[in-house]
CSV table of C-alpha atoms and ligand atoms in Angstrom, one decimal:
chain,number,residue,atom,x,y,z
A,1059,UNK,CA,111.3,32.7,192.2
A,1060,UNK,CA,112.5,35.8,190.4
A,1061,UNK,CA,112.7,39.2,191.9
A,1062,UNK,CA,111.2,42.0,189.8
A,1063,UNK,CA,111.6,45.7,190.3
A,1064,UNK,CA,108.6,47.9,189.6
A,1065,UNK,CA,109.4,51.6,189.4
A,1066,UNK,CA,106.2,53.5,190.0
A,1067,UNK,CA,104.8,50.4,191.6
A,1068,UNK,CA,102.5,52.3,193.9
A,1069,UNK,CA,100.8,54.0,191.0
A,1070,UNK,CA,97.7,53.1,189.1
A,1071,UNK,CA,99.0,50.5,186.6
A,1072,UNK,CA,102.1,49.6,188.7
A,1073,UNK,CA,100.0,48.6,191.7
A,1074,UNK,CA,97.7,46.4,189.7
A,1075,UNK,CA,100.7,44.7,188.1
A,1076,UNK,CA,102.3,44.2,191.6
A,1077,UNK,CA,99.2,42.4,192.7
A,1078,UNK,CA,99.3,40.1,189.6
A,1079,UNK,CA,103.0,39.4,190.1
A,1080,UNK,CA,102.7,38.6,193.8
A,1081,UNK,CA,99.7,36.3,193.0
A,1082,UNK,CA,101.9,34.6,190.4
A,1083,UNK,CA,104.6,33.9,193.0
A,1084,UNK,CA,107.1,36.6,192.0
A,1085,UNK,CA,109.1,38.6,194.6
A,1086,UNK,CA,108.5,42.3,194.0
A,1087,UNK,CA,110.4,45.4,194.8
A,1088,UNK,CA,108.7,48.7,194.4
A,1089,UNK,CA,110.6,52.0,193.9
A,1090,UNK,CA,108.2,55.0,194.1
A,1091,UNK,CA,108.6,58.5,195.5
A,1092,UNK,CA,104.8,58.8,196.0
A,1093,UNK,CA,104.5,62.0,194.0
A,1094,UNK,CA,101.3,60.7,192.4
A,1095,UNK,CA,100.4,57.9,194.7
A,1096,UNK,CA,100.3,57.1,198.4
A,1097,UNK,CA,102.0,54.8,200.9
A,1098,UNK,CA,98.7,53.1,201.8
A,1099,UNK,CA,98.7,51.4,198.4
A,1100,UNK,CA,101.6,49.2,199.6
A,1101,UNK,CA,99.5,48.0,202.5
A,1102,UNK,CA,96.5,47.4,200.3
A,1103,UNK,CA,98.6,45.3,197.9
A,1104,UNK,CA,99.4,43.2,200.9
A,1105,UNK,CA,95.7,43.0,202.0
A,1106,UNK,CA,94.8,41.7,198.5
A,1107,UNK,CA,97.6,39.2,198.0
A,1108,UNK,CA,98.6,38.3,201.5
A,1109,UNK,CA,102.2,39.0,200.4
A,1110,UNK,CA,104.3,42.1,200.9
A,1111,UNK,CA,106.2,43.9,198.2
A,1112,UNK,CA,109.6,45.4,199.4
A,1113,UNK,CA,109.1,49.2,199.2
A,1114,UNK,CA,111.7,51.9,198.6
A,1115,UNK,CA,110.5,55.5,198.8
A,1116,UNK,CA,113.0,56.8,196.3
A,1117,UNK,CA,113.1,58.9,193.1
A,1118,UNK,CA,114.4,56.8,190.2
A,1119,UNK,CA,116.4,59.8,189.0
A,1120,UNK,CA,118.5,59.4,192.2
A,1121,UNK,CA,121.2,57.0,190.8
A,1122,UNK,CA,122.8,56.4,194.3
A,1123,UNK,CA,119.5,55.4,195.8
A,1124,UNK,CA,118.7,53.2,192.8
A,1125,UNK,CA,122.1,51.6,193.1
A,1126,UNK,CA,121.3,50.6,196.7
A,1127,UNK,CA,118.1,48.9,195.5
A,1128,UNK,CA,120.1,46.7,193.1
A,1129,UNK,CA,122.8,46.1,195.8
A,1130,UNK,CA,120.2,44.9,198.3
A,1131,UNK,CA,118.1,42.8,195.9
A,1132,UNK,CA,118.8,40.3,193.1
A,1133,UNK,CA,116.7,42.0,190.5
A,1134,UNK,CA,116.2,39.9,187.3
A,1135,UNK,CA,114.0,42.3,185.4
A,1136,UNK,CA,112.6,45.9,185.6
A,1137,UNK,CA,109.1,47.1,184.8
A,1138,UNK,CA,109.4,50.8,184.4
A,1139,UNK,CA,106.0,52.5,185.2
A,1140,UNK,CA,107.4,55.6,186.9
A,1141,UNK,CA,106.7,58.8,185.0
A,1142,UNK,CA,104.7,62.0,184.7
A,1143,UNK,CA,101.6,61.4,182.6
A,1144,UNK,CA,99.6,64.6,182.3
A,1145,UNK,CA,99.4,65.7,178.7
A,1146,UNK,CA,98.4,69.3,179.7
A,1147,UNK,CA,101.3,69.6,182.3
A,1148,UNK,CA,103.8,68.3,179.7
A,1149,UNK,CA,102.9,71.3,177.5
A,1150,UNK,CA,103.5,73.7,180.4
A,1151,UNK,CA,106.7,72.0,181.6
A,1152,UNK,CA,108.3,70.1,178.7
A,1153,UNK,CA,111.8,70.2,180.1
A,1154,UNK,CA,110.6,68.8,183.5
A,1155,UNK,CA,108.8,66.0,181.6
A,1156,UNK,CA,111.8,65.1,179.5
A,1157,UNK,CA,114.1,65.2,182.6
A,1158,UNK,CA,111.8,62.9,184.5
A,1159,UNK,CA,110.5,60.5,181.9
A,1160,UNK,CA,113.6,60.2,179.8
A,1161,UNK,CA,116.0,60.7,182.7
A,1162,UNK,CA,114.6,57.8,184.7
A,1163,UNK,CA,114.9,55.5,181.7
A,1164,UNK,CA,118.6,56.4,181.5
A,1165,UNK,CA,119.4,56.0,185.2
A,1166,UNK,CA,117.7,52.6,185.1
A,1167,UNK,CA,119.7,51.5,182.1
A,1168,UNK,CA,123.0,52.6,183.6
A,1169,UNK,CA,122.2,51.0,186.9
A,1170,UNK,CA,121.0,47.7,185.3
A,1171,UNK,CA,124.1,47.5,183.2
A,1172,UNK,CA,126.3,47.9,186.3
A,1173,UNK,CA,124.5,45.1,188.0
A,1174,UNK,CA,124.2,42.7,185.1
A,1175,UNK,CA,120.4,43.0,184.8
A,1176,UNK,CA,119.3,42.9,181.1
A,1177,UNK,CA,115.5,42.7,181.0
A,1178,UNK,CA,113.5,45.9,180.7
A,1179,UNK,CA,109.7,46.2,180.3
A,1180,UNK,CA,108.6,49.7,179.4
A,1181,UNK,CA,105.3,51.5,179.9
A,1182,UNK,CA,104.8,53.3,176.6
A,1183,UNK,CA,101.7,54.7,175.0
A,1184,UNK,CA,99.6,54.5,171.9
A,1185,UNK,CA,100.2,58.2,171.6
A,1186,UNK,CA,103.6,57.3,169.9
A,1187,UNK,CA,101.6,56.5,166.7
A,1188,UNK,CA,101.0,60.2,166.3
A,1189,UNK,CA,98.3,61.6,164.1
A,1190,UNK,CA,99.0,60.3,160.6
A,1191,UNK,CA,98.4,56.5,160.8
A,1192,UNK,CA,95.3,54.7,159.7
A,1193,UNK,CA,93.3,52.7,162.3
A,1194,UNK,CA,93.7,50.1,163.7
A,1195,UNK,CA,97.3,50.8,164.8
A,1196,UNK,CA,99.8,48.0,164.2
A,1197,UNK,CA,103.3,47.9,165.8
A,1198,UNK,CA,104.9,48.1,162.3
A,1199,UNK,CA,103.5,51.6,161.6
A,1200,UNK,CA,105.8,54.6,161.8
A,1201,UNK,CA,105.9,56.5,165.0
A,1202,UNK,CA,106.3,60.3,165.6
A,1203,UNK,CA,104.2,63.4,165.1
A,1204,UNK,CA,103.2,63.1,168.7
A,1205,UNK,CA,100.6,65.5,169.9
A,1206,UNK,CA,102.4,66.5,173.1
A,1207,UNK,CA,105.7,66.6,174.9
A,1208,UNK,CA,104.4,63.7,177.0
A,1209,UNK,CA,104.1,61.6,173.9
A,1210,UNK,CA,107.6,62.5,172.8
A,1211,UNK,CA,109.0,61.5,176.2
A,1212,UNK,CA,107.6,58.1,175.6
A,1213,UNK,CA,108.9,57.9,172.0
A,1214,UNK,CA,112.4,59.1,173.0
A,1215,UNK,CA,112.6,56.5,175.8
A,1216,UNK,CA,111.5,53.9,173.2
A,1217,UNK,CA,114.3,55.1,170.9
A,1218,UNK,CA,116.9,54.8,173.6
A,1219,UNK,CA,115.7,51.2,174.3
A,1220,UNK,CA,115.9,50.2,170.6
A,1221,UNK,CA,119.5,51.7,170.4
A,1222,UNK,CA,120.5,50.0,173.7
A,1223,UNK,CA,119.4,46.7,172.3
A,1224,UNK,CA,121.5,47.1,169.2
A,1225,UNK,CA,124.6,47.9,171.3
A,1226,UNK,CA,124.2,45.1,173.7
A,1227,UNK,CA,123.2,41.8,172.1
A,1228,UNK,CA,122.2,40.2,175.5
A,1229,UNK,CA,119.7,43.0,176.3
A,1230,UNK,CA,115.9,42.6,176.1
A,1231,UNK,CA,113.5,45.5,176.0
A,1232,UNK,CA,109.7,44.8,175.7
A,1233,UNK,CA,107.9,48.0,174.9
A,1234,UNK,CA,104.2,48.0,175.8
A,1235,UNK,CA,102.1,50.6,174.1
A,1236,UNK,CA,99.0,51.1,176.3
A,1237,UNK,CA,95.7,52.2,174.8
A,1238,UNK,CA,93.3,53.7,177.4
A,1239,UNK,CA,93.5,51.9,180.8
A,1240,UNK,CA,90.4,52.2,183.0
A,1241,UNK,CA,88.7,50.1,185.6
A,1242,UNK,CA,90.2,48.9,188.9
A,1243,UNK,CA,90.9,45.8,191.0
A,1244,UNK,CA,87.6,44.1,191.9
A,1245,UNK,CA,88.5,44.3,195.6
A,1246,UNK,CA,87.9,48.1,195.4
A,1247,UNK,CA,91.2,48.6,197.3
A,1248,UNK,CA,93.3,50.0,194.5
A,1249,UNK,CA,92.5,52.1,191.5
A,1250,UNK,CA,93.3,55.4,189.8
A,1251,UNK,CA,93.3,58.5,192.0
A,1252,UNK,CA,94.1,61.6,190.0
A,1253,UNK,CA,95.2,64.8,191.7
A,1254,UNK,CA,92.7,67.7,191.2
A,1255,UNK,CA,90.2,67.8,188.3
A,1256,UNK,CA,90.7,64.7,186.2
A,1257,UNK,CA,91.8,65.2,182.6
A,1258,UNK,CA,90.8,61.6,181.6
A,1259,UNK,CA,87.3,60.5,180.9
A,1260,UNK,CA,86.7,57.6,183.3
A,1261,UNK,CA,88.0,59.3,186.5
A,1262,UNK,CA,85.9,62.4,185.5
A,1263,UNK,CA,82.8,60.2,185.1
A,1264,UNK,CA,83.2,58.5,188.4
A,1265,UNK,CA,83.8,61.8,190.2
A,1266,UNK,CA,80.7,63.1,188.5
A,1267,UNK,CA,78.7,60.1,189.6
A,1268,UNK,CA,80.0,60.7,193.2
A,1269,UNK,CA,78.7,64.3,193.1
A,1270,UNK,CA,82.2,65.8,193.0
A,1271,UNK,CA,81.7,67.3,189.6
A,1272,UNK,CA,78.6,69.1,188.1
A,1273,UNK,CA,78.5,68.0,184.5
A,1274,UNK,CA,80.5,66.1,181.9
A,1275,UNK,CA,81.7,68.1,179.0
A,1276,UNK,CA,81.9,65.9,175.9
A,1277,UNK,CA,84.8,67.3,173.9
A,1278,UNK,CA,83.6,67.2,170.3
A,1279,UNK,CA,80.3,65.9,168.9
A,1280,UNK,CA,81.1,66.5,165.2
A,1281,UNK,CA,83.9,63.9,164.7
A,1282,UNK,CA,83.6,61.6,161.7
A,1283,UNK,CA,82.6,58.7,164.1
A,1284,UNK,CA,79.4,56.7,164.5
A,1285,UNK,CA,77.9,59.1,167.0
A,1286,UNK,CA,80.1,62.1,166.5
A,1287,UNK,CA,82.1,61.7,169.7
A,1288,UNK,CA,85.7,60.5,170.1
A,1289,UNK,CA,86.4,56.8,169.9
A,1290,UNK,CA,89.1,55.0,172.0
A,1291,UNK,CA,90.2,51.5,172.9
A,1292,UNK,CA,89.5,51.3,176.7
A,1293,UNK,CA,91.2,48.4,178.4
A,1294,UNK,CA,90.7,47.1,181.9
A,1295,UNK,CA,93.8,47.7,184.1
A,1296,UNK,CA,93.8,44.1,185.3
A,1297,UNK,CA,94.0,42.9,181.7
A,1298,UNK,CA,96.9,45.4,181.3
A,1299,UNK,CA,98.5,43.9,184.4
A,1300,UNK,CA,98.2,40.4,182.9
A,1301,UNK,CA,99.9,41.7,179.8
A,1302,UNK,CA,102.9,42.7,181.8
A,1303,UNK,CA,103.2,39.1,183.2
A,1304,UNK,CA,103.1,37.8,179.6
A,1305,UNK,CA,105.8,40.4,178.6
A,1306,UNK,CA,108.0,39.3,181.5
A,1307,UNK,CA,107.7,35.6,180.5
A,1308,UNK,CA,108.5,36.6,176.9
A,1309,UNK,CA,111.6,38.6,177.9
A,1310,UNK,CA,113.2,35.5,179.5
A,1311,UNK,CA,115.4,34.3,176.8
A,1312,UNK,CA,114.5,37.1,174.4
A,1313,UNK,CA,117.0,39.6,173.1
A,1314,UNK,CA,116.5,42.8,171.2
A,1315,UNK,CA,113.8,45.5,171.5
A,1316,UNK,CA,110.2,44.8,170.5
A,1317,UNK,CA,107.0,46.8,170.8
A,1318,UNK,CA,103.5,45.4,171.5
A,1319,UNK,CA,100.1,47.1,171.6
A,1320,UNK,CA,98.1,46.4,174.8
A,1321,UNK,CA,94.5,47.1,173.8
A,1322,UNK,CA,91.3,45.2,173.2
A,1323,UNK,CA,91.1,46.0,169.4
A,1324,UNK,CA,87.7,47.5,169.9
A,1325,UNK,CA,86.8,51.2,169.7
A,1326,UNK,CA,84.2,52.7,172.1
A,1327,UNK,CA,82.8,56.3,171.8
A,1328,UNK,CA,82.5,58.8,174.6
A,1329,UNK,CA,78.7,58.4,174.5
A,1330,UNK,CA,78.9,54.6,174.5
A,1331,UNK,CA,81.1,54.6,177.5
A,1332,UNK,CA,78.8,57.1,179.4
A,1333,UNK,CA,75.7,55.0,178.5
A,1334,UNK,CA,77.3,51.8,179.6
A,1335,UNK,CA,78.4,53.4,182.9
A,1336,UNK,CA,74.8,54.6,183.5
A,1337,UNK,CA,73.2,51.2,182.6
A,1338,UNK,CA,75.6,49.0,184.6
A,1339,UNK,CA,75.6,51.2,187.7
A,1340,UNK,CA,71.9,52.4,187.6
A,1341,UNK,CA,72.9,56.0,187.4
A,1342,UNK,CA,72.2,59.0,185.2
A,1343,UNK,CA,75.0,61.4,184.3
A,1344,UNK,CA,74.4,65.0,183.2
A,1345,UNK,CA,76.4,66.0,180.1
A,1346,UNK,CA,76.8,68.8,177.7
A,1347,UNK,CA,78.5,69.1,174.3
A,1348,UNK,CA,81.7,71.2,174.2
A,1349,UNK,CA,84.2,72.1,171.5
A,1350,UNK,CA,86.9,69.5,170.5
A,1351,UNK,CA,89.9,69.4,172.9
A,1352,UNK,CA,93.0,70.5,171.1
A,1353,UNK,CA,95.3,67.6,170.3
A,1354,UNK,CA,92.6,64.9,170.4
A,1355,UNK,CA,92.2,62.5,167.5
A,1356,UNK,CA,88.7,61.4,166.3
A,1357,UNK,CA,89.2,57.7,166.6
A,1358,UNK,CA,91.9,55.1,167.4
A,1359,UNK,CA,92.2,51.6,168.6
A,1360,UNK,CA,94.7,48.8,168.6
A,1361,UNK,CA,95.3,45.9,166.3
A,1362,UNK,CA,95.8,43.6,169.2
A,1363,UNK,CA,96.9,40.6,167.1
A,1364,UNK,CA,100.6,40.7,167.7
A,1365,UNK,CA,100.3,40.5,171.5
A,1366,UNK,CA,98.0,37.5,171.1
A,1367,UNK,CA,100.2,35.7,168.6
A,1368,UNK,CA,103.6,36.4,170.2
A,1369,UNK,CA,102.9,36.9,173.9
A,1370,UNK,CA,99.9,34.6,174.1
A,1371,UNK,CA,97.9,37.4,175.8
A,1372,UNK,CA,94.6,39.1,175.1
A,1373,UNK,CA,92.2,41.3,177.0
A,1374,UNK,CA,89.3,39.5,178.5
A,1375,UNK,CA,87.2,42.0,180.4
A,1376,UNK,CA,84.2,43.9,178.9
A,1377,UNK,CA,83.3,47.6,179.0
A,1378,UNK,CA,80.6,46.6,181.6
A,1379,UNK,CA,83.3,45.1,183.8
A,1380,UNK,CA,85.4,48.3,183.5
A,1381,UNK,CA,82.4,50.6,184.4
A,1382,UNK,CA,81.4,48.4,187.4
A,1383,UNK,CA,84.9,48.2,188.7
A,1384,UNK,CA,85.7,51.9,188.2
A,1385,UNK,CA,82.6,52.9,190.1
A,1386,UNK,CA,83.2,50.4,193.0
A,1387,UNK,CA,86.7,51.9,193.4
A,1388,UNK,CA,85.4,55.5,193.4
A,1389,UNK,CA,82.9,54.7,196.1
A,1390,UNK,CA,85.4,52.7,198.2
A,1391,UNK,CA,88.3,55.1,197.8
A,1392,UNK,CA,86.5,57.7,199.8
A,1393,UNK,CA,86.8,55.6,202.9
A,1394,UNK,CA,90.4,54.6,202.5
B,935,UD1,C1,95.0,60.8,177.0
B,935,UD1,C2,96.3,61.4,176.4
B,935,UD1,C3,97.2,60.2,176.0
B,935,UD1,C4,97.5,59.4,177.3
B,935,UD1,C5,96.2,58.9,177.9
B,935,UD1,C6,96.4,58.2,179.2
B,935,UD1,C7,95.5,63.4,175.3
B,935,UD1,C8,95.4,64.2,174.0
B,935,UD1,N1,96.0,62.2,175.2
B,935,UD1,O1,94.4,60.0,176.0
B,935,UD1,O2,98.4,60.7,175.5
B,935,UD1,O3,98.3,58.3,177.0
B,935,UD1,O4,95.3,60.0,178.1
B,935,UD1,O5,95.3,57.5,179.5
B,935,UD1,O6,95.2,64.0,176.3
B,935,UD1,N2,86.8,63.3,177.0
B,935,UD1,C9,85.6,64.1,177.1
B,935,UD1,N3,85.4,64.8,178.3
B,935,UD1,C10,86.3,64.8,179.3
B,935,UD1,C11,87.5,64.0,179.2
B,935,UD1,C12,87.7,63.3,178.0
B,935,UD1,O7,84.8,64.2,176.2
B,935,UD1,O8,86.1,65.5,180.3
B,935,UD1,C13,86.9,62.5,175.7
B,935,UD1,C14,88.2,62.9,174.9
B,935,UD1,O9,87.9,64.0,174.0
B,935,UD1,C15,88.5,61.6,174.2
B,935,UD1,C16,88.0,60.5,175.3
B,935,UD1,O10,87.1,61.2,176.1
B,935,UD1,O11,87.7,61.4,173.1
B,935,UD1,C17,89.1,59.9,176.1
B,935,UD1,O12,89.9,61.0,176.7
B,935,UD1,P1,91.0,60.7,177.8
B,935,UD1,O13,90.5,59.8,178.8
B,935,UD1,O14,91.5,62.0,178.2
B,935,UD1,O15,92.1,59.9,177.0
B,935,UD1,P2,92.9,60.3,175.6
B,935,UD1,O16,92.7,61.7,175.2
B,935,UD1,O17,92.5,59.2,174.6
């Protein structure tokens, strides 16, 4: 069976994908410096799957360390999850964000070339569609006008991959544009664990439900949406993980660079998500309306048709599944 390298494999999306890969029989190598994750995740991946990923505690910017990973393992493909992901921090430290998010893409490409590895699956974001496209977003739409340096780091990395695929006709890049991943593995052993006060909606909701926050501030109640609050395409992280397996299958024999939306194709408002969470988990959440958050769009969701047609993948889990699994993880994570 193939050996796959997951950079950032101890993180939220990376760890769920590692589980899916191990369960499908792949050998996995994780390279992660644990800046936004913890070593215990590696053990918990083993508890869930009964199989161990090989783990390197390295920074992907460290070319010599990355070289050793390729020396010691026969890597056939790379899934590049490692990266900084806070929109707010990217505004404060744009240079650091470019250095890390673009720099790791470059060290990986150089090291892969040296070792004859030509399959790259990239964690991109729907934020590359910017603020001028109609919804739903299709992959053919123009990218750019990103709302943050974080968004631009993703778009610049995409650009590098498209150019690399032109220069090397044997190279394959599958670019996955994630919508809003939430939920957690149903074991309750892995999930999203943000540092400090969460910026994103679902981790904020679960911390509120756990009594760690006082009230949810709903950013904007006057958007031109069905209930005035922002609409997003929330996707269960396990569906997202399955999308990576489909991308990996596709990249075998594929050349060139190609982008795919990983979303459900359905928009859900902030209030709808809150109400679903309350109903499914039998809880009541205090909320207040607050001004719009700068940089937020009113509404966007994926046209998920291309991934279904070409990759043979589509999201299966419901908003109720996402709410149930996020809450189970929140409660369980306090004892880990
Ligand atoms: C954000 C990033 C996006 C990134 C994604 C990762 C911005 C502008 N965009 O997306 O680039 O790829 O996270 O998942 O930050 N909300 C509240 N109260 C809160 C938190 C959020 O009302 O306390 C609302 C937001 O206004 C939005 C929705 O919830 O309408 C979702 O917000 P969030 O989870 O932060 O994701 P995005 O902003 O869509």
